[in-house]
Amino acid sequence: VPRPIIGPCVNKSPPKGDALLKGLLQLAVDHAAAFGASYAEARYQRLETEDISVKNGAVQTAGRGYDSGFGVRVVCDGAFGFACSSIMTPEEMRRTAARALGIARASATVKRDPLILDRLDAHTGYWPTTYRIHPFDVPLEKKAELLLEATEAMRVGDEVKVAEGSLHARETHKLFVSSIGSAIEQRRVECGGGLSCVAVAGGDMQRRTYPCSMRGLHQARGWELIEELDLVANAPRVGAEAVELVHAPEAPAGEMDLVIEGSQMMLQIHESCGHAVELDRVIGQEASFAGTSFLTLDKRGSFIYGSPIVNLYADATLPGSLGQFAFDDEGVPAQRFYIVKDGVFCDYLSTRDTAHLYGGSSHGACRAQSWSDFPICRMTSICLEPGDASFEDLVGGVRRGLYLSTNKSWSIDDRRINFQFGVEYAREIEDGRLGRVVKNALYYDKTPRFWGSCDAIGDRSQWFLWGTPNCGKGEPMQVMRIGHGTSPARFRGVKVGVAR
């Protein structure tokens, strides 16, 4: 289901000074082209961050950070070259372009395969994300007061030994200029945060988080997201659930049906689908951090990945997602396309230099963490389409099983087949009804078998856009921000607990 980029170029003019930056980037591109590059691009990025955290009634961190610079990537003699700098002067632009050319020529002497770039049209324009309240307009003092009040509200009993909270905000400004005529400017605002508490009793320790683990919930939105989370109102329940867990019995072991809530489904999709369809992993260009992929090129269009109700798609146009943008870091427009359709694996996340391997075009999945990083194949927003089941239907169809919520641990093998996940919070399901709370629940399976056992997915009313701000890939490692939309889902006959 192709969908256009996130919207037409807005009429609002870019801030003053951006024309000068574009001119400097164009200088680097022109210099590289004049001295032998068959293709050149220059990318400027400025990142402003704000982070604040509290723990047990005291502010731990509070401050802003700034970082800016540019990178030049060229193709020369059939190989890539990349160089970067934080010095924004005409002389440094030329020097950096020359370094990139030198690296490309050196790389060409040891290349194994020719570099084939997907054809790309030129694009120009200014694309900002939208928000209602800029998070930097909210004083740090107000944010500290909110976190202190929320963490104090989690301390519902003597068992709660640690109460923590954090808030995070980012604004990213990107400029991209290429030798084919592209001149793209993008600005995005992000916001997120959450709560965490630890309860201790009887020689055991249990953690409970809100609204999810992974440093809380993050979206490409403004302070309005934090207002919607209502941290103070939810804090007592979080503390009470941590206390409940520390006194709860151990989760059962065996084989049973599972109903998995949305934030845990987020990580399930991320690890067993998102990373598995990154084409650089498939072809062996990338093998760090849980390796390659079992979804080899011969499986495209025919491999049964899951049951017929499983539809997974990538959508870089999804408003509010951490994986949303107008263009990737190669200047390719954002896209929406199916990865799995009716249970059949059908497509990869690809970049300009890998798309020819399956006879297609780039899916706009090339992103870099910073101006100083070479862009690589990364997830955008990987989502599970909702089904038609209410939550009562999901639970009501289980005779004996578990309801699992909020990730605590994960492990996956180097081909993305075998996995194991542990969760913070679980409840038994008996004869279609939620029962007692149990702790230390975990489940494990093989990816195709697991998704093949999916027989019900929550409806649109339960679908929610989650975000993970700390996905690591590559060496040197790049940390990327990725979105996942999903409803809860039901899976039959999954192994749970530790085999005894």
Coordinates of C-alpha atoms in Angstrom, one line a residue:
V1 CA 0.0 0.0 0.0
P2 CA 2.2 2.8 -1.2
R3 CA 1.7 6.2 0.5
P4 CA 3.2 9.5 -0.4
I5 CA 5.8 11.3 1.8
I6 CA 4.4 12.9 5.0
G7 CA 3.0 15.9 3.2
P8 CA 3.6 18.6 0.6
C9 CA 6.4 21.1 1.2
V10 CA 5.1 23.6 3.6
N11 CA 4.8 27.3 2.6
K12 CA 6.5 28.4 5.8
S13 CA 10.0 29.6 5.0
P14 CA 13.0 28.0 6.7
P15 CA 14.7 30.0 9.5
K16 CA 17.2 32.6 8.5
G17 CA 20.7 31.3 8.0
D18 CA 19.7 28.1 6.4
A19 CA 20.5 29.5 3.0
L20 CA 24.1 30.0 4.0
L21 CA 24.3 26.4 5.3
K22 CA 22.9 25.1 2.1
G23 CA 25.5 27.1 0.2
L24 CA 28.3 25.6 2.2
L25 CA 27.0 22.1 1.6
Q26 CA 26.7 22.8 -2.1
L27 CA 30.3 23.9 -2.1
A28 CA 31.4 20.5 -0.7
V29 CA 29.3 18.7 -3.3
D30 CA 30.6 20.8 -6.2
H31 CA 34.2 20.3 -5.0
A32 CA 33.8 16.6 -4.9
A33 CA 32.2 16.5 -8.3
A34 CA 34.9 18.7 -9.8
F35 CA 37.7 16.4 -8.6
G36 CA 36.3 13.0 -9.8
A37 CA 33.2 12.0 -7.8
S38 CA 30.5 10.4 -9.9
Y39 CA 28.1 11.2 -7.1
A40 CA 28.3 13.4 -4.0
E41 CA 26.1 14.4 -1.1
A42 CA 26.6 16.6 2.0
R43 CA 24.5 16.4 5.1
Y44 CA 24.4 18.9 8.0
Q45 CA 22.8 18.0 11.3
R46 CA 22.2 19.9 14.4
L47 CA 20.9 18.1 17.5
E48 CA 19.7 19.8 20.7
T49 CA 18.7 17.5 23.6
E50 CA 17.3 18.0 27.0
D51 CA 17.3 15.3 29.7
I52 CA 16.1 15.3 33.3
S53 CA 15.9 12.4 35.8
V54 CA 15.0 12.0 39.4
K55 CA 15.5 9.2 41.9
N56 CA 14.2 8.8 45.4
G57 CA 13.2 12.4 45.8
A58 CA 16.4 14.0 44.3
V59 CA 17.2 15.3 40.9
Q60 CA 19.9 13.2 39.3
T61 CA 20.5 14.9 36.0
A62 CA 19.2 18.1 34.3
G63 CA 20.6 19.8 31.3
R64 CA 20.7 20.6 27.6
G65 CA 23.2 19.4 25.0
Y66 CA 24.1 20.6 21.5
D67 CA 25.9 19.0 18.7
S68 CA 26.3 20.0 15.0
G69 CA 28.5 19.3 12.0
F70 CA 28.4 17.9 8.5
G71 CA 29.4 14.7 6.6
V72 CA 30.3 14.3 2.9
R73 CA 29.7 11.0 1.1
V74 CA 30.9 10.4 -2.4
V75 CA 31.2 7.7 -5.0
C76 CA 34.5 7.6 -6.8
D77 CA 36.0 4.7 -8.9
G78 CA 32.9 2.6 -7.9
A79 CA 33.3 2.9 -4.1
F80 CA 32.0 5.0 -1.3
G81 CA 34.0 7.5 0.6
F82 CA 32.9 9.4 3.7
A83 CA 34.4 12.2 5.8
C84 CA 33.0 14.6 8.3
S85 CA 33.8 17.7 10.3
S86 CA 32.2 20.1 12.9
I87 CA 33.9 23.2 11.4
M88 CA 31.5 25.0 9.1
T89 CA 33.8 27.1 6.8
P90 CA 34.3 27.0 3.0
E91 CA 37.9 25.8 3.4
E92 CA 36.8 22.9 5.7
M93 CA 34.1 22.0 3.2
R94 CA 36.6 21.5 0.5
R95 CA 39.1 19.7 2.7
T96 CA 36.3 17.3 3.9
A97 CA 35.2 16.6 0.4
A98 CA 38.8 15.9 -0.6
R99 CA 39.2 13.4 2.3
A100 CA 36.0 11.6 1.3
L101 CA 37.4 11.3 -2.3
G102 CA 40.7 9.9 -1.0
I103 CA 38.9 7.3 1.1
A104 CA 36.7 6.3 -1.9
R105 CA 39.7 5.8 -4.1
A106 CA 41.5 3.8 -1.4
S107 CA 38.4 1.7 -0.9
A108 CA 38.1 1.1 -4.7
T109 CA 41.4 -0.8 -4.6
V110 CA 40.0 -3.5 -2.4
K111 CA 36.4 -3.7 -3.5
R112 CA 34.9 -7.1 -4.2
D113 CA 31.7 -6.1 -6.0
P114 CA 30.8 -3.0 -8.1
L115 CA 28.8 -0.3 -6.3
I116 CA 25.3 0.0 -7.9
L117 CA 23.2 2.9 -6.8
D118 CA 19.4 2.9 -7.3
R119 CA 18.3 5.7 -9.6
L120 CA 16.9 8.7 -7.6
D121 CA 15.0 11.9 -8.6
A122 CA 16.0 15.2 -7.2
H123 CA 13.8 16.7 -4.4
T124 CA 13.7 20.1 -2.8
G125 CA 11.7 21.6 0.0
Y126 CA 11.3 22.2 3.7
W127 CA 9.5 19.6 5.9
P128 CA 9.0 20.2 9.7
T129 CA 7.1 17.8 12.0
T130 CA 4.2 19.2 13.9
Y131 CA 3.6 19.6 17.6
R132 CA 1.4 21.6 19.9
I133 CA 3.8 22.5 22.7
H134 CA 7.5 22.6 22.1
P135 CA 9.1 20.7 25.0
F136 CA 11.9 23.2 25.4
D137 CA 9.3 25.9 26.2
V138 CA 8.4 24.1 29.4
P139 CA 10.8 25.1 32.2
L140 CA 13.1 22.5 33.7
E141 CA 11.8 23.4 37.1
K142 CA 8.3 22.4 36.1
K143 CA 9.6 19.1 34.7
A144 CA 11.5 18.4 37.9
E145 CA 8.5 19.2 40.0
L146 CA 6.4 16.8 37.9
L147 CA 8.9 14.0 38.2
L148 CA 9.4 14.5 41.9
E149 CA 5.6 14.4 42.5
A150 CA 5.1 11.3 40.4
T151 CA 8.0 9.4 41.9
E152 CA 6.8 10.2 45.4
A153 CA 3.3 8.9 44.5
M154 CA 4.9 5.6 43.6
R155 CA 6.0 5.0 47.1
V156 CA 2.9 3.2 48.2
G157 CA 4.5 1.0 50.8
D158 CA 7.7 0.1 52.6
E159 CA 8.6 -2.4 49.9
V160 CA 9.2 0.3 47.3
K161 CA 12.9 1.0 47.6
V162 CA 13.6 2.8 44.4
A163 CA 11.4 5.3 42.6
E164 CA 12.7 6.9 39.4
G165 CA 11.4 9.1 36.6
S166 CA 12.8 10.7 33.5
L167 CA 11.9 13.1 30.7
H168 CA 13.7 13.6 27.4
A169 CA 13.3 16.0 24.5
R170 CA 15.1 16.5 21.2
E171 CA 15.0 18.8 18.2
T172 CA 16.9 17.8 15.1
H173 CA 17.6 20.0 12.1
K174 CA 18.9 18.4 8.9
L175 CA 20.0 19.8 5.6
F176 CA 20.8 17.5 2.6
V177 CA 22.3 18.6 -0.7
S178 CA 23.4 16.2 -3.5
S179 CA 25.0 16.3 -6.9
I180 CA 21.7 15.3 -8.6
G181 CA 20.1 18.5 -7.5
S182 CA 18.4 17.6 -4.2
A183 CA 18.2 20.3 -1.5
I184 CA 16.1 19.0 1.4
E185 CA 15.6 20.5 4.9
Q186 CA 13.8 18.7 7.7
R187 CA 13.2 19.6 11.3
R188 CA 11.7 17.3 13.9
V189 CA 10.7 17.6 17.6
E190 CA 10.6 14.5 19.9
C191 CA 9.5 14.0 23.4
G192 CA 9.2 11.2 25.9
G193 CA 9.6 9.8 29.4
G194 CA 8.3 7.5 32.0
L195 CA 8.4 6.1 35.5
S196 CA 10.1 3.1 37.1
C197 CA 10.0 1.6 40.6
V198 CA 11.6 -1.3 42.4
A199 CA 10.0 -3.2 45.2
V200 CA 12.0 -5.5 47.6
A201 CA 10.7 -8.1 50.0
G202 CA 11.4 -11.6 51.1
G203 CA 14.7 -11.8 49.3
D204 CA 13.2 -10.8 46.0
M205 CA 13.2 -7.7 43.8
Q206 CA 10.7 -6.7 41.1
R207 CA 10.5 -3.7 38.8
R208 CA 7.5 -2.1 37.3
T209 CA 7.5 0.7 34.7
Y210 CA 5.1 3.1 33.1
P211 CA 4.0 3.5 30.3
C212 CA 6.6 0.9 29.2
S213 CA 10.2 -0.1 29.7
M214 CA 13.0 1.2 27.4
R215 CA 13.2 4.6 29.0
G216 CA 9.4 5.2 28.7
L217 CA 7.3 6.2 25.8
H218 CA 8.7 8.4 23.0
Q219 CA 7.1 10.0 20.0
A220 CA 7.8 12.7 17.4
R221 CA 5.5 15.1 19.2
G222 CA 5.7 17.9 21.8
W223 CA 5.0 18.3 25.5
E224 CA 1.4 17.3 24.9
L225 CA 2.5 13.7 24.9
I226 CA 3.8 14.0 28.5
E227 CA 0.5 15.7 29.5
E228 CA -1.4 12.7 28.0
L229 CA 0.7 10.2 30.0
D230 CA -0.6 11.7 33.3
L231 CA 2.4 10.4 35.2
V232 CA 1.2 11.5 38.6
A233 CA -2.2 9.9 38.3
N234 CA -0.7 6.6 37.1
A235 CA 2.2 6.5 39.7
P236 CA 0.3 4.9 42.6
R237 CA -0.8 2.0 40.4
V238 CA 2.7 1.4 39.2
G239 CA 4.0 1.3 42.8
A240 CA 1.2 -1.0 43.8
E241 CA 1.9 -3.4 41.0
A242 CA 5.6 -3.6 41.9
V243 CA 4.6 -4.5 45.5
E244 CA 2.1 -7.0 44.2
L245 CA 4.8 -8.6 42.0
V246 CA 7.3 -9.0 44.8
H247 CA 4.8 -11.0 46.8
A248 CA 3.4 -12.9 43.7
P249 CA 4.0 -16.6 43.0
E250 CA 6.3 -17.7 40.2
A251 CA 4.9 -17.9 36.7
P252 CA 4.1 -21.4 35.5
A253 CA 6.2 -23.4 33.0
G254 CA 4.9 -25.5 30.1
E255 CA 3.1 -24.9 26.8
M256 CA 0.1 -22.6 26.8
D257 CA -1.7 -19.8 25.0
L258 CA -0.5 -16.2 25.4
V259 CA -2.2 -12.8 25.1
I260 CA 0.6 -10.3 24.7
E261 CA 0.0 -6.6 25.3
G262 CA 1.1 -3.7 23.1
S263 CA 4.4 -2.6 24.5
Q264 CA 5.7 -6.2 24.6
M265 CA 4.5 -6.7 21.1
M266 CA 6.5 -3.7 20.2
L267 CA 9.8 -5.5 21.1
Q268 CA 8.6 -8.7 19.6
I269 CA 8.1 -7.0 16.2
H270 CA 11.3 -5.0 16.6
E271 CA 13.5 -8.1 17.2
S272 CA 11.9 -10.9 15.2
C273 CA 10.7 -8.8 12.2
G274 CA 12.3 -5.4 12.0
H275 CA 15.9 -6.4 12.2
A276 CA 15.4 -9.6 10.3
V277 CA 14.3 -7.7 7.2
E278 CA 17.2 -5.2 7.1
L279 CA 18.7 -6.1 3.8
D280 CA 22.3 -5.5 4.8
R281 CA 21.9 -8.2 7.5
V282 CA 20.4 -10.6 4.9
I283 CA 23.3 -10.3 2.5
G284 CA 26.0 -10.4 5.2
Q285 CA 27.2 -6.8 5.2
E286 CA 26.1 -6.4 8.8
A287 CA 26.5 -9.1 11.5
S288 CA 27.0 -7.2 14.8
F289 CA 24.4 -7.3 17.6
A290 CA 22.6 -10.6 16.9
G291 CA 23.9 -11.2 13.5
T292 CA 22.4 -11.7 10.1
S293 CA 18.9 -13.0 9.1
F294 CA 17.1 -16.2 8.2
L295 CA 15.0 -14.3 5.6
T296 CA 17.4 -14.9 2.7
L297 CA 16.7 -13.5 -0.8
D298 CA 15.2 -16.7 -2.0
K299 CA 12.4 -16.4 0.5
R300 CA 11.0 -13.1 -0.8
G301 CA 7.5 -13.5 -2.0
S302 CA 7.0 -17.1 -1.0
F303 CA 8.1 -17.8 2.6
I304 CA 5.3 -18.4 5.1
Y305 CA 6.3 -16.0 7.9
G306 CA 3.1 -16.2 10.0
S307 CA -0.5 -17.1 10.0
P308 CA -2.8 -15.5 7.3
I309 CA -4.0 -12.8 9.7
V310 CA -0.4 -11.4 10.1
N311 CA 0.2 -8.2 8.2
L312 CA 3.4 -6.3 9.0
Y313 CA 4.4 -3.1 7.3
A314 CA 7.0 -0.4 7.3
D315 CA 5.8 3.2 7.4
A316 CA 8.2 6.1 7.5
T317 CA 5.3 8.5 6.8
L318 CA 3.4 7.6 10.1
P319 CA 2.7 10.9 11.9
G320 CA 4.1 11.0 15.5
S321 CA 6.4 8.0 15.0
L322 CA 10.1 8.1 16.0
G323 CA 10.6 6.5 12.6
Q324 CA 8.8 9.2 10.7
F325 CA 10.6 11.5 8.2
A326 CA 10.0 13.0 4.8
F327 CA 13.3 11.7 3.3
D328 CA 16.0 9.4 4.6
D329 CA 19.7 10.3 4.8
E330 CA 20.2 9.4 1.1
G331 CA 17.4 11.8 -0.1
V332 CA 15.0 8.9 -0.8
P333 CA 11.3 9.8 -0.1
A334 CA 9.7 8.1 3.0
Q335 CA 7.5 5.1 2.0
R336 CA 4.9 2.7 3.3
F337 CA 5.0 -0.9 2.2
Y338 CA 4.2 -4.4 3.4
I339 CA 6.9 -6.6 4.9
V340 CA 4.5 -9.5 5.5
K341 CA 1.2 -9.7 3.7
D342 CA -1.4 -12.3 4.7
G343 CA 1.3 -14.2 6.5
V344 CA 3.7 -14.3 3.5
F345 CA 7.1 -12.5 3.6
C346 CA 7.2 -10.0 0.7
D347 CA 9.8 -7.3 1.1
Y348 CA 12.9 -5.9 2.7
L349 CA 14.1 -2.6 4.2
S350 CA 16.7 -1.4 1.6
T351 CA 19.0 1.4 0.7
R352 CA 20.2 2.8 -2.7
D353 CA 23.2 0.4 -2.8
T354 CA 21.3 -2.8 -1.9
A355 CA 18.0 -2.5 -3.8
H356 CA 19.4 -4.0 -7.0
L357 CA 20.0 -7.3 -5.2
Y358 CA 16.2 -8.1 -5.4
G359 CA 15.4 -6.1 -8.5
G360 CA 13.6 -3.3 -6.8
S361 CA 14.2 0.3 -5.7
S362 CA 15.3 1.7 -2.4
H363 CA 12.7 1.7 0.3
G364 CA 14.2 4.8 2.0
A365 CA 15.6 3.0 5.0
C366 CA 19.1 4.6 5.1
R367 CA 19.7 6.6 8.2
A368 CA 22.6 7.8 10.3
Q369 CA 22.7 8.6 14.0
S370 CA 24.7 11.8 13.6
W371 CA 26.4 14.0 11.1
S372 CA 29.6 12.1 11.9
D373 CA 28.2 8.7 11.0
F374 CA 28.0 6.9 7.6
P375 CA 24.3 6.1 7.0
I376 CA 23.3 2.5 7.1
C377 CA 20.1 0.4 6.7
R378 CA 17.8 1.0 9.6
M379 CA 14.2 0.3 10.6
T380 CA 11.7 3.1 10.2
S381 CA 8.3 2.4 11.7
I382 CA 7.5 -1.3 11.7
C383 CA 3.8 -2.0 12.5
L384 CA 1.4 -4.8 12.9
E385 CA -2.0 -4.2 11.3
P386 CA -4.9 -4.4 13.8
G387 CA -7.4 -7.3 13.6
D388 CA -11.0 -7.4 14.7
A389 CA -10.8 -8.9 18.2
S390 CA -11.8 -7.0 21.3
F391 CA -9.6 -7.4 24.4
E392 CA -12.4 -9.5 25.9
D393 CA -12.3 -11.7 22.8
L394 CA -8.5 -12.2 23.1
V395 CA -8.7 -13.3 26.7
G396 CA -12.1 -15.1 26.4
G397 CA -10.7 -17.5 23.8
V398 CA -8.0 -18.9 26.2
R399 CA -8.7 -21.9 28.4
R400 CA -5.3 -21.9 30.1
G401 CA -2.7 -19.3 29.4
L402 CA -1.0 -16.1 30.4
Y403 CA -1.4 -12.4 29.8
L404 CA 2.0 -10.8 29.4
S405 CA 2.9 -7.2 29.7
T406 CA 6.0 -4.9 29.5
N407 CA 9.4 -6.2 28.5
K408 CA 12.1 -7.1 31.1
S409 CA 14.6 -9.1 29.2
W410 CA 15.3 -10.4 25.7
S411 CA 17.6 -12.7 23.7
I412 CA 17.6 -13.6 20.1
D413 CA 20.0 -15.7 18.1
D414 CA 22.3 -14.5 15.3
R415 CA 19.8 -15.3 12.5
R416 CA 16.7 -13.9 14.3
I417 CA 15.0 -17.3 14.6
N418 CA 15.2 -18.5 18.2
F419 CA 14.2 -15.9 20.8
Q420 CA 13.4 -15.6 24.5
F421 CA 11.6 -12.7 26.2
G422 CA 10.9 -12.0 29.8
V423 CA 8.2 -9.6 31.0
E424 CA 7.6 -7.5 34.1
Y425 CA 4.0 -8.3 34.7
A426 CA 1.9 -11.3 33.9
R427 CA -1.5 -12.7 34.9
E428 CA -2.9 -16.2 34.6
I429 CA -5.8 -16.8 32.3
E430 CA -8.2 -19.6 33.3
D431 CA -11.4 -20.4 31.3
G432 CA -11.3 -17.0 29.5
R433 CA -10.8 -14.9 32.6
L434 CA -7.8 -13.0 33.9
G435 CA -6.6 -14.5 37.2
R436 CA -3.8 -14.0 39.7
V437 CA -0.7 -12.0 39.1
V438 CA 2.5 -14.1 38.6
K439 CA 6.2 -12.9 38.3
N440 CA 9.3 -13.8 36.3
A441 CA 7.2 -14.9 33.3
L442 CA 9.1 -15.6 30.1
Y443 CA 8.3 -17.2 26.7
Y444 CA 10.5 -18.6 23.9
D445 CA 9.9 -19.9 20.4
K446 CA 11.1 -19.9 16.8
T447 CA 10.1 -16.8 14.8
P448 CA 8.1 -18.5 12.0
R449 CA 6.4 -21.0 14.3
F450 CA 5.5 -18.2 16.8
W451 CA 3.9 -15.9 14.2
G452 CA 2.3 -18.9 12.6
S453 CA 0.5 -19.5 15.9
C454 CA -1.1 -16.0 15.9
D455 CA -4.9 -16.5 15.7
A456 CA -6.3 -13.2 16.9
I457 CA -5.2 -9.6 16.9
G458 CA -6.7 -6.7 18.8
D459 CA -8.9 -4.2 16.9
R460 CA -8.2 -0.6 15.9
S461 CA -9.3 0.7 19.2
Q462 CA -6.4 -1.1 20.9
W463 CA -3.8 -0.1 18.3
F464 CA -1.1 2.2 19.8
L465 CA 2.1 3.8 18.5
W466 CA 5.1 2.9 20.7
G467 CA 8.6 4.1 20.2
T468 CA 12.1 2.8 21.2
P469 CA 14.8 5.5 21.5
N470 CA 17.8 3.2 21.9
C471 CA 18.1 0.7 19.0
G472 CA 21.8 -0.1 18.5
K473 CA 23.4 -1.4 15.3
G474 CA 26.7 -1.3 13.6
E475 CA 30.3 -0.9 14.7
P476 CA 31.0 1.8 15.6
M477 CA 27.6 1.5 17.1
Q478 CA 24.8 3.9 16.0
V479 CA 21.8 4.4 18.2
M480 CA 18.6 5.0 16.3
R481 CA 15.0 6.0 17.2
I482 CA 12.3 3.7 15.8
G483 CA 8.5 3.5 16.0
H484 CA 6.2 0.5 16.3
G485 CA 2.4 0.5 16.1
T486 CA 0.6 -2.6 17.2
S487 CA -2.5 -4.0 19.0
P488 CA -2.2 -6.8 21.6
A489 CA -2.4 -10.3 20.0
R490 CA -3.0 -13.9 20.9
F491 CA -0.7 -16.8 20.2
R492 CA -1.4 -20.5 20.7
G493 CA 0.8 -23.2 22.2
V494 CA 3.9 -21.2 23.1
K495 CA 6.5 -22.5 25.6
V496 CA 6.7 -20.5 28.8
G497 CA 8.9 -20.6 31.9
V498 CA 12.1 -22.5 32.4
A499 CA 11.9 -26.2 31.4
R500 CA 12.2 -28.4 34.4

